[in-house]
Tab-separated table of N, CA and C in Angstrom:
chain	number	residue	atom	x	y	z
S	1	MET	N	-65.308	-40.726	57.836
S	1	MET	CA	-65.726	-39.425	57.339
S	1	MET	C	-64.835	-38.373	58.025
S	2	SER	N	-64.326	-37.415	57.281
S	2	SER	CA	-63.470	-36.388	57.861
S	2	SER	C	-64.328	-35.440	58.711
S	3	GLN	N	-63.665	-34.660	59.554
S	3	GLN	CA	-64.424	-33.706	60.439
S	3	GLN	C	-65.085	-32.682	59.540
S	4	TYR	N	-64.489	-32.322	58.401
S	4	TYR	CA	-65.101	-31.345	57.507
S	4	TYR	C	-66.350	-31.908	56.859
S	5	GLU	N	-66.281	-33.140	56.421
S	5	GLU	CA	-67.449	-33.767	55.838
S	5	GLU	C	-68.567	-33.943	56.885
S	6	ALA	N	-68.185	-34.274	58.120
S	6	ALA	CA	-69.177	-34.465	59.177
S	6	ALA	C	-69.860	-33.138	59.471
S	7	ALA	N	-69.109	-32.017	59.500
S	7	ALA	CA	-69.675	-30.718	59.744
S	7	ALA	C	-70.588	-30.319	58.586
S	8	TYR	N	-70.141	-30.593	57.344
S	8	TYR	CA	-70.968	-30.301	56.171
S	8	TYR	C	-72.298	-31.062	56.226
S	9	GLN	N	-72.217	-32.351	56.537
S	9	GLN	CA	-73.438	-33.162	56.600
S	9	GLN	C	-74.380	-32.673	57.715
S	10	LEU	N	-73.815	-32.215	58.819
S	10	LEU	CA	-74.652	-31.692	59.899
S	10	LEU	C	-75.375	-30.438	59.421
S	11	GLY	N	-74.698	-29.577	58.678
S	11	GLY	CA	-75.310	-28.378	58.144
S	11	GLY	C	-76.403	-28.722	57.145
S	12	LYS	N	-76.131	-29.710	56.315
S	12	LYS	CA	-77.110	-30.162	55.312
S	12	LYS	C	-78.387	-30.702	56.010
S	13	LYS	N	-78.184	-31.492	57.055
S	13	LYS	CA	-79.353	-32.007	57.800
S	13	LYS	C	-80.120	-30.907	58.504
S	14	PHE	N	-79.387	-29.955	59.110
S	14	PHE	CA	-80.081	-28.877	59.824
S	14	PHE	C	-80.965	-28.101	58.861
S	15	HIS	N	-80.455	-27.715	57.706
S	15	HIS	CA	-81.236	-27.000	56.724
S	15	HIS	C	-82.431	-27.834	56.231
S	16	ALA	N	-82.212	-29.115	55.936
S	16	ALA	CA	-83.265	-29.966	55.416
S	16	ALA	C	-84.383	-30.108	56.455
S	17	PHE	N	-84.008	-30.312	57.742
S	17	PHE	CA	-85.007	-30.461	58.802
S	17	PHE	C	-85.788	-29.151	58.987
S	18	LEU	N	-85.069	-28.009	58.918
S	18	LEU	CA	-85.725	-26.707	59.071
S	18	LEU	C	-86.720	-26.480	57.949
S	19	ALA	N	-86.300	-26.715	56.719
S	19	ALA	CA	-87.153	-26.477	55.558
S	19	ALA	C	-88.396	-27.419	55.562
S	20	ALA	N	-88.187	-28.630	56.100
S	20	ALA	CA	-89.287	-29.611	56.122
S	20	ALA	C	-90.162	-29.494	57.400
S	21	GLY	N	-89.752	-28.661	58.360
S	21	GLY	CA	-90.492	-28.587	59.606
S	21	GLY	C	-90.359	-29.845	60.460
S	22	ASP	N	-89.190	-30.504	60.341
S	22	ASP	CA	-88.945	-31.720	61.127
S	22	ASP	C	-88.280	-31.314	62.450
S	23	TRP	N	-89.128	-30.989	63.430
S	23	TRP	CA	-88.608	-30.453	64.689
S	23	TRP	C	-87.898	-31.537	65.511
S	24	ALA	N	-88.389	-32.777	65.469
S	24	ALA	CA	-87.696	-33.859	66.176
S	24	ALA	C	-86.323	-34.115	65.530
S	25	GLY	N	-86.241	-33.951	64.211
S	25	GLY	CA	-84.969	-34.097	63.531
S	25	GLY	C	-83.987	-33.019	63.966
S	26	ILE	N	-84.441	-31.785	64.058
S	26	ILE	CA	-83.547	-30.705	64.510
S	26	ILE	C	-83.064	-31.015	65.914
S	27	ARG	N	-83.958	-31.498	66.762
S	27	ARG	CA	-83.583	-31.778	68.165
S	27	ARG	C	-82.434	-32.799	68.238
S	28	THR	N	-82.407	-33.763	67.321
S	28	THR	CA	-81.345	-34.785	67.325
S	28	THR	C	-79.969	-34.196	67.014
S	29	LEU	N	-79.933	-33.032	66.416
S	29	LEU	CA	-78.672	-32.377	66.009
S	29	LEU	C	-78.074	-31.498	67.105
S	30	LEU	N	-78.863	-31.232	68.151
S	30	LEU	CA	-78.491	-30.255	69.165
S	30	LEU	C	-77.958	-30.862	70.446
S	31	ALA	N	-76.949	-30.235	71.013
S	31	ALA	CA	-76.541	-30.577	72.387
S	31	ALA	C	-77.667	-30.130	73.301
S	32	ASP	N	-77.802	-30.793	74.456
S	32	ASP	CA	-78.905	-30.471	75.370
S	32	ASP	C	-78.853	-29.005	75.805
S	33	ASP	N	-77.651	-28.451	75.929
S	33	ASP	CA	-77.511	-27.058	76.405
S	33	ASP	C	-77.319	-26.079	75.257
S	34	ALA	N	-77.767	-26.416	74.075
S	34	ALA	CA	-77.608	-25.566	72.904
S	34	ALA	C	-78.273	-24.219	73.093
S	35	THR	N	-77.721	-23.182	72.400
S	35	THR	CA	-78.288	-21.844	72.411
S	35	THR	C	-78.389	-21.350	70.984
S	36	TRP	N	-79.307	-20.371	70.780
S	36	TRP	CA	-79.445	-19.720	69.474
S	36	TRP	C	-79.688	-18.252	69.706
S	37	THR	N	-78.785	-17.421	69.228
S	37	THR	CA	-78.852	-15.968	69.422
S	37	THR	C	-79.143	-15.291	68.083
S	38	LEU	N	-80.169	-14.402	68.091
S	38	LEU	CA	-80.549	-13.615	66.947
S	38	LEU	C	-80.522	-12.151	67.307
S	39	PRO	N	-80.087	-11.285	66.367
S	39	PRO	CA	-80.072	-9.854	66.602
S	39	PRO	C	-81.477	-9.243	66.534
S	40	GLY	N	-81.563	-7.946	66.732
S	40	GLY	CA	-82.798	-7.247	66.551
S	40	GLY	C	-83.581	-7.082	67.830
S	41	ASP	N	-84.762	-6.487	67.637
S	41	ASP	CA	-85.699	-6.197	68.736
S	41	ASP	C	-87.078	-6.603	68.253
S	42	ASN	N	-87.354	-7.880	68.259
S	42	ASN	CA	-88.604	-8.418	67.771
S	42	ASN	C	-88.929	-9.719	68.451
S	43	THR	N	-89.960	-10.391	68.002
S	43	THR	CA	-90.456	-11.584	68.691
S	43	THR	C	-89.514	-12.781	68.647
S	44	ILE	N	-88.520	-12.776	67.740
S	44	ILE	CA	-87.575	-13.922	67.687
S	44	ILE	C	-86.176	-13.525	68.116
S	45	SER	N	-85.952	-12.289	68.540
S	45	SER	CA	-84.629	-11.785	68.922
S	45	SER	C	-84.222	-12.340	70.280
S	46	GLY	N	-82.915	-12.206	70.522
S	46	GLY	CA	-82.368	-12.629	71.830
S	46	GLY	C	-81.778	-14.036	71.741
S	47	THR	N	-81.619	-14.654	72.896
S	47	THR	CA	-81.003	-15.981	72.968
S	47	THR	C	-81.993	-16.987	73.505
S	48	ALA	N	-82.182	-18.053	72.731
S	48	ALA	CA	-82.958	-19.231	73.178
S	48	ALA	C	-81.950	-20.135	73.875
S	49	GLU	N	-82.227	-20.559	75.102
S	49	GLU	CA	-81.298	-21.378	75.877
S	49	GLU	C	-81.878	-22.754	76.129
S	50	GLY	N	-81.108	-23.769	75.709
S	50	GLY	CA	-81.517	-25.157	75.839
S	50	GLY	C	-82.062	-25.692	74.527
S	51	ALA	N	-81.843	-26.979	74.272
S	51	ALA	CA	-82.222	-27.541	72.965
S	51	ALA	C	-83.720	-27.398	72.670
S	52	ASP	N	-84.555	-27.576	73.691
S	52	ASP	CA	-86.019	-27.474	73.448
S	52	ASP	C	-86.390	-26.037	73.076
S	53	ALA	N	-85.744	-25.047	73.697
S	53	ALA	CA	-86.016	-23.648	73.366
S	53	ALA	C	-85.526	-23.327	71.956
S	54	VAL	N	-84.411	-23.944	71.542
S	54	VAL	CA	-83.910	-23.742	70.176
S	54	VAL	C	-84.885	-24.285	69.164
S	55	VAL	N	-85.449	-25.449	69.430
S	55	VAL	CA	-86.463	-26.071	68.538
S	55	VAL	C	-87.686	-25.147	68.487
S	56	GLU	N	-88.119	-24.634	69.613
S	56	GLU	CA	-89.286	-23.730	69.650
S	56	GLU	C	-89.004	-22.466	68.820
S	57	ARG	N	-87.776	-21.949	68.900
S	57	ARG	CA	-87.395	-20.793	68.105
S	57	ARG	C	-87.497	-21.123	66.587
S	58	ALA	N	-86.988	-22.284	66.200
S	58	ALA	CA	-87.085	-22.688	64.798
S	58	ALA	C	-88.537	-22.805	64.377
S	59	LYS	N	-89.379	-23.388	65.204
S	59	LYS	CA	-90.819	-23.505	64.898
S	59	LYS	C	-91.458	-22.111	64.715
S	60	LYS	N	-91.100	-21.191	65.598
S	60	LYS	CA	-91.687	-19.845	65.545
S	60	LYS	C	-91.290	-19.143	64.258
S	61	ILE	N	-89.996	-19.234	63.904
S	61	ILE	CA	-89.530	-18.602	62.659
S	61	ILE	C	-90.242	-19.206	61.457
S	62	ALA	N	-90.321	-20.526	61.420
S	62	ALA	CA	-90.963	-21.208	60.292
S	62	ALA	C	-92.459	-20.901	60.224
S	63	SER	N	-93.081	-20.606	61.346
S	63	SER	CA	-94.534	-20.313	61.391
S	63	SER	C	-94.878	-19.061	60.585
S	64	TYR	N	-93.879	-18.236	60.298
S	64	TYR	CA	-94.091	-16.999	59.494
S	64	TYR	C	-94.045	-17.309	57.986
S	65	GLY	N	-93.885	-18.591	57.607
S	65	GLY	CA	-93.948	-18.949	56.199
S	65	GLY	C	-92.705	-18.645	55.405
S	66	LEU	N	-91.535	-18.707	56.072
S	66	LEU	CA	-90.273	-18.397	55.359
S	66	LEU	C	-89.864	-19.450	54.350
S	67	ASN	N	-89.263	-18.978	53.279
S	67	ASN	CA	-88.556	-19.832	52.331
S	67	ASN	C	-87.097	-19.738	52.721
S	68	PHE	N	-86.505	-20.867	53.142
S	68	PHE	CA	-85.099	-20.904	53.582
S	68	PHE	C	-84.247	-21.394	52.428
S	69	GLU	N	-83.819	-20.464	51.565
S	69	GLU	CA	-83.004	-20.827	50.433
S	69	GLU	C	-81.519	-21.010	50.871
S	70	LEU	N	-81.000	-22.211	50.729
S	70	LEU	CA	-79.618	-22.493	51.092
S	70	LEU	C	-78.703	-22.057	49.967
S	71	LEU	N	-77.795	-21.125	50.282
S	71	LEU	CA	-76.812	-20.673	49.297
S	71	LEU	C	-75.524	-21.478	49.411
S	72	HIS	N	-75.047	-21.644	50.656
S	72	HIS	CA	-73.772	-22.364	50.890
S	72	HIS	C	-73.766	-22.993	52.273
S	73	ILE	N	-73.046	-24.093	52.382
S	73	ILE	CA	-72.675	-24.622	53.679
S	73	ILE	C	-71.174	-24.385	53.775
S	74	LEU	N	-70.746	-23.725	54.836
S	74	LEU	CA	-69.354	-23.338	55.024
S	74	LEU	C	-68.829	-24.082	56.239
S	75	VAL	N	-67.580	-24.620	56.125
S	75	VAL	CA	-66.991	-25.291	57.271
S	75	VAL	C	-65.655	-24.641	57.620
S	76	SER	N	-65.361	-24.654	58.908
S	76	SER	CA	-64.079	-24.220	59.421
S	76	SER	C	-63.364	-25.441	60.009
S	77	ARG	N	-62.286	-25.212	60.712
S	77	ARG	CA	-61.593	-26.342	61.317
S	77	ARG	C	-62.513	-27.100	62.302
S	78	GLU	N	-63.346	-26.348	63.046
S	78	GLU	CA	-64.137	-26.991	64.098
S	78	GLU	C	-65.643	-26.750	63.983
S	79	ASN	N	-66.070	-25.824	63.119
S	79	ASN	CA	-67.471	-25.409	63.135
S	79	ASN	C	-68.069	-25.350	61.759
S	80	MET	N	-69.315	-24.906	61.649
S	80	MET	CA	-70.025	-24.869	60.392
S	80	MET	C	-70.963	-23.667	60.351
S	81	ALA	N	-71.240	-23.162	59.140
S	81	ALA	CA	-72.177	-22.071	58.983
S	81	ALA	C	-73.018	-22.318	57.771
S	82	LEU	N	-74.253	-21.834	57.790
S	82	LEU	CA	-75.140	-21.864	56.666
S	82	LEU	C	-75.300	-20.440	56.153
S	83	SER	N	-75.136	-20.272	54.839
S	83	SER	CA	-75.407	-19.007	54.181
S	83	SER	C	-76.782	-19.169	53.541
S	84	LEU	N	-77.718	-18.324	53.972
S	84	LEU	CA	-79.116	-18.432	53.547
S	84	LEU	C	-79.652	-17.154	52.955
S	85	HIS	N	-80.659	-17.308	52.121
S	85	HIS	CA	-81.442	-16.151	51.658
S	85	HIS	C	-82.893	-16.474	52.045
S	86	ASN	N	-83.388	-15.754	53.055
S	86	ASN	CA	-84.751	-15.988	53.545
S	86	ASN	C	-85.704	-14.974	52.972
S	87	THR	N	-86.807	-15.466	52.495
S	87	THR	CA	-87.877	-14.576	51.975
S	87	THR	C	-89.223	-15.035	52.497
S	88	ALA	N	-90.102	-14.085	52.650
S	88	ALA	CA	-91.483	-14.372	53.052
S	88	ALA	C	-92.324	-13.120	52.857
S	89	ARG	N	-93.626	-13.326	52.936
S	89	ARG	CA	-94.537	-12.197	52.824
S	89	ARG	C	-95.659	-12.407	53.815
S	90	ARG	N	-96.016	-11.336	54.517
S	90	ARG	CA	-97.129	-11.341	55.480
S	90	ARG	C	-97.915	-10.088	55.164
S	91	GLY	N	-99.015	-10.229	54.445
S	91	GLY	CA	-99.769	-9.073	53.993
S	91	GLY	C	-98.909	-8.217	53.068
S	92	GLU	N	-98.771	-6.958	53.421
S	92	GLU	CA	-97.931	-6.036	52.634
S	92	GLU	C	-96.486	-6.023	53.081
S	93	VAL	N	-96.194	-6.722	54.170
S	93	VAL	CA	-94.822	-6.737	54.726
S	93	VAL	C	-94.045	-7.870	54.093
S	94	ARG	N	-92.880	-7.512	53.551
S	94	ARG	CA	-92.003	-8.539	52.916
S	94	ARG	C	-90.737	-8.692	53.732
S	95	LEU	N	-90.283	-9.917	53.756
S	95	LEU	CA	-88.941	-10.220	54.328
S	95	LEU	C	-88.068	-10.670	53.173
S	96	ASP	N	-86.907	-10.067	53.074
S	96	ASP	CA	-85.930	-10.433	52.024
S	96	ASP	C	-84.561	-10.172	52.625
S	97	GLU	N	-83.985	-11.200	53.203
S	97	GLU	CA	-82.727	-11.010	53.924
S	97	GLU	C	-81.728	-12.112	53.651
S	98	TYR	N	-80.484	-11.746	53.684
S	98	TYR	CA	-79.388	-12.700	53.581
S	98	TYR	C	-78.821	-12.856	54.983
S	99	LEU	N	-78.438	-14.068	55.319
S	99	LEU	CA	-77.933	-14.296	56.649
S	99	LEU	C	-76.920	-15.416	56.671
S	100	SER	N	-76.151	-15.399	57.715
S	100	SER	CA	-75.229	-16.468	58.016
S	100	SER	C	-75.578	-17.000	59.388
S	101	THR	N	-75.840	-18.273	59.445
S	101	THR	CA	-76.146	-18.927	60.718
S	101	THR	C	-74.913	-19.741	61.089
S	102	VAL	N	-74.174	-19.243	62.074
S	102	VAL	CA	-72.896	-19.847	62.484
S	102	VAL	C	-73.133	-20.822	63.610
S	103	CYS	N	-72.741	-22.045	63.417
S	103	CYS	CA	-72.971	-23.112	64.387
S	103	CYS	C	-71.643	-23.576	64.958
S	104	ARG	N	-71.477	-23.464	66.268
S	104	ARG	CA	-70.319	-24.009	66.955
S	104	ARG	C	-70.694	-25.449	67.321
S	105	LEU	N	-69.777	-26.339	67.056
S	105	LEU	CA	-70.019	-27.771	67.248
S	105	LEU	C	-69.248	-28.326	68.429
S	106	ARG	N	-69.860	-29.342	69.076
S	106	ARG	CA	-69.217	-30.064	70.175
S	106	ARG	C	-69.645	-31.501	70.085
S	107	ASP	N	-68.703	-32.390	70.016
S	107	ASP	CA	-68.993	-33.831	69.983
S	107	ASP	C	-70.023	-34.210	68.908
S	108	GLY	N	-69.907	-33.568	67.719
S	108	GLY	CA	-70.764	-33.926	66.606
S	108	GLY	C	-72.163	-33.321	66.660
S	109	LYS	N	-72.401	-32.413	67.628
S	109	LYS	CA	-73.724	-31.779	67.731
S	109	LYS	C	-73.533	-30.273	67.736
S	110	ILE	N	-74.635	-29.567	67.505
S	110	ILE	CA	-74.618	-28.102	67.535
S	110	ILE	C	-74.762	-27.644	68.996
S	111	GLU	N	-73.730	-26.886	69.461
S	111	GLU	CA	-73.794	-26.389	70.832
S	111	GLU	C	-74.266	-24.938	70.889
S	112	SER	N	-74.002	-24.176	69.818
S	112	SER	CA	-74.514	-22.809	69.807
S	112	SER	C	-74.702	-22.362	68.361
S	113	ILE	N	-75.690	-21.495	68.200
S	113	ILE	CA	-75.983	-20.902	66.898
S	113	ILE	C	-76.045	-19.399	67.079
S	114	GLU	N	-75.381	-18.685	66.208
S	114	GLU	CA	-75.495	-17.252	66.185
S	114	GLU	C	-75.802	-16.833	64.762
S	115	THR	N	-76.875	-16.034	64.600
S	115	THR	CA	-77.288	-15.622	63.254
S	115	THR	C	-76.902	-14.187	63.015
S	116	TYR	N	-76.293	-13.971	61.856
S	116	TYR	CA	-75.864	-12.641	61.392
S	116	TYR	C	-76.782	-12.282	60.209
S	117	LEU	N	-77.362	-11.082	60.241
S	117	LEU	CA	-78.356	-10.667	59.272
S	117	LEU	C	-77.916	-9.485	58.426
S	118	SER	N	-78.437	-9.456	57.177
S	118	SER	CA	-78.167	-8.297	56.296
S	118	SER	C	-79.141	-7.161	56.563
S	119	ASP	N	-80.306	-7.440	57.133
S	119	ASP	CA	-81.344	-6.403	57.244
S	119	ASP	C	-82.072	-6.520	58.574
S	120	VAL	N	-81.459	-6.062	59.652
S	120	VAL	CA	-82.071	-6.136	60.966
S	120	VAL	C	-83.365	-5.319	61.042
S	121	PRO	N	-83.395	-4.084	60.517
S	121	PRO	CA	-84.655	-3.334	60.524
S	121	PRO	C	-85.799	-4.050	59.799
S	122	GLY	N	-85.495	-4.751	58.705
S	122	GLY	CA	-86.488	-5.516	57.970
S	122	GLY	C	-86.975	-6.679	58.771
S	123	MET	N	-86.060	-7.317	59.510
S	123	MET	CA	-86.407	-8.408	60.388
S	123	MET	C	-87.331	-7.926	61.499
S	124	ASN	N	-86.995	-6.776	62.076
S	124	ASN	CA	-87.820	-6.240	63.139
S	124	ASN	C	-89.242	-5.919	62.686
S	125	ALA	N	-89.374	-5.414	61.440
S	125	ALA	CA	-90.676	-5.099	60.875
S	125	ALA	C	-91.488	-6.350	60.562
S	126	PHE	N	-90.798	-7.444	60.215
S	126	PHE	CA	-91.517	-8.654	59.816
S	126	PHE	C	-91.950	-9.527	61.014
S	127	PHE	N	-91.052	-9.741	61.934
S	127	PHE	CA	-91.337	-10.625	63.049
S	127	PHE	C	-91.950	-9.861	64.226
S	128	VAL	N	-93.279	-9.596	64.103
S	128	VAL	CA	-93.984	-8.847	65.184
S	128	VAL	C	-95.008	-9.765	65.826
C-alpha cells in the first residue's frame, strides 16, 4: 500500500470510529503523545495532550450529538486531513460548521490534530 493510500485509510478509519463512537478504535490510531488543538473559547477549545486526552476530547465533542458529515479525505506527502460538515442542535442553539481536521502522521499513527473552523463564534455558543 502506498503512503498516500495508507494516509487515506487512516483518515477513513478515524472518521468511521468517531461517527460510531468507537473510542478504543480511535485510540489505536493515535501515537501515545498525540495532541489535538481546537480554536475558540469554550469547553472543547485548547490542546488535549496525550492519546487518552485526545480520546476524551472526541467523546466530549460526540456527547453533544454531532453529525460528522465527511466531505473529503485529503492527503499530502506526509499527512492527512478530513474535510467535515458538522451539524447539531441543542435546544434552540444550532451548530452548522465546516472544518478541516489536519492530522500530522508519524510511523503510521496520528501524532497531532489541528482543527480549522468556519464559525468559531458559533462553536463557542454551542459548546458550553
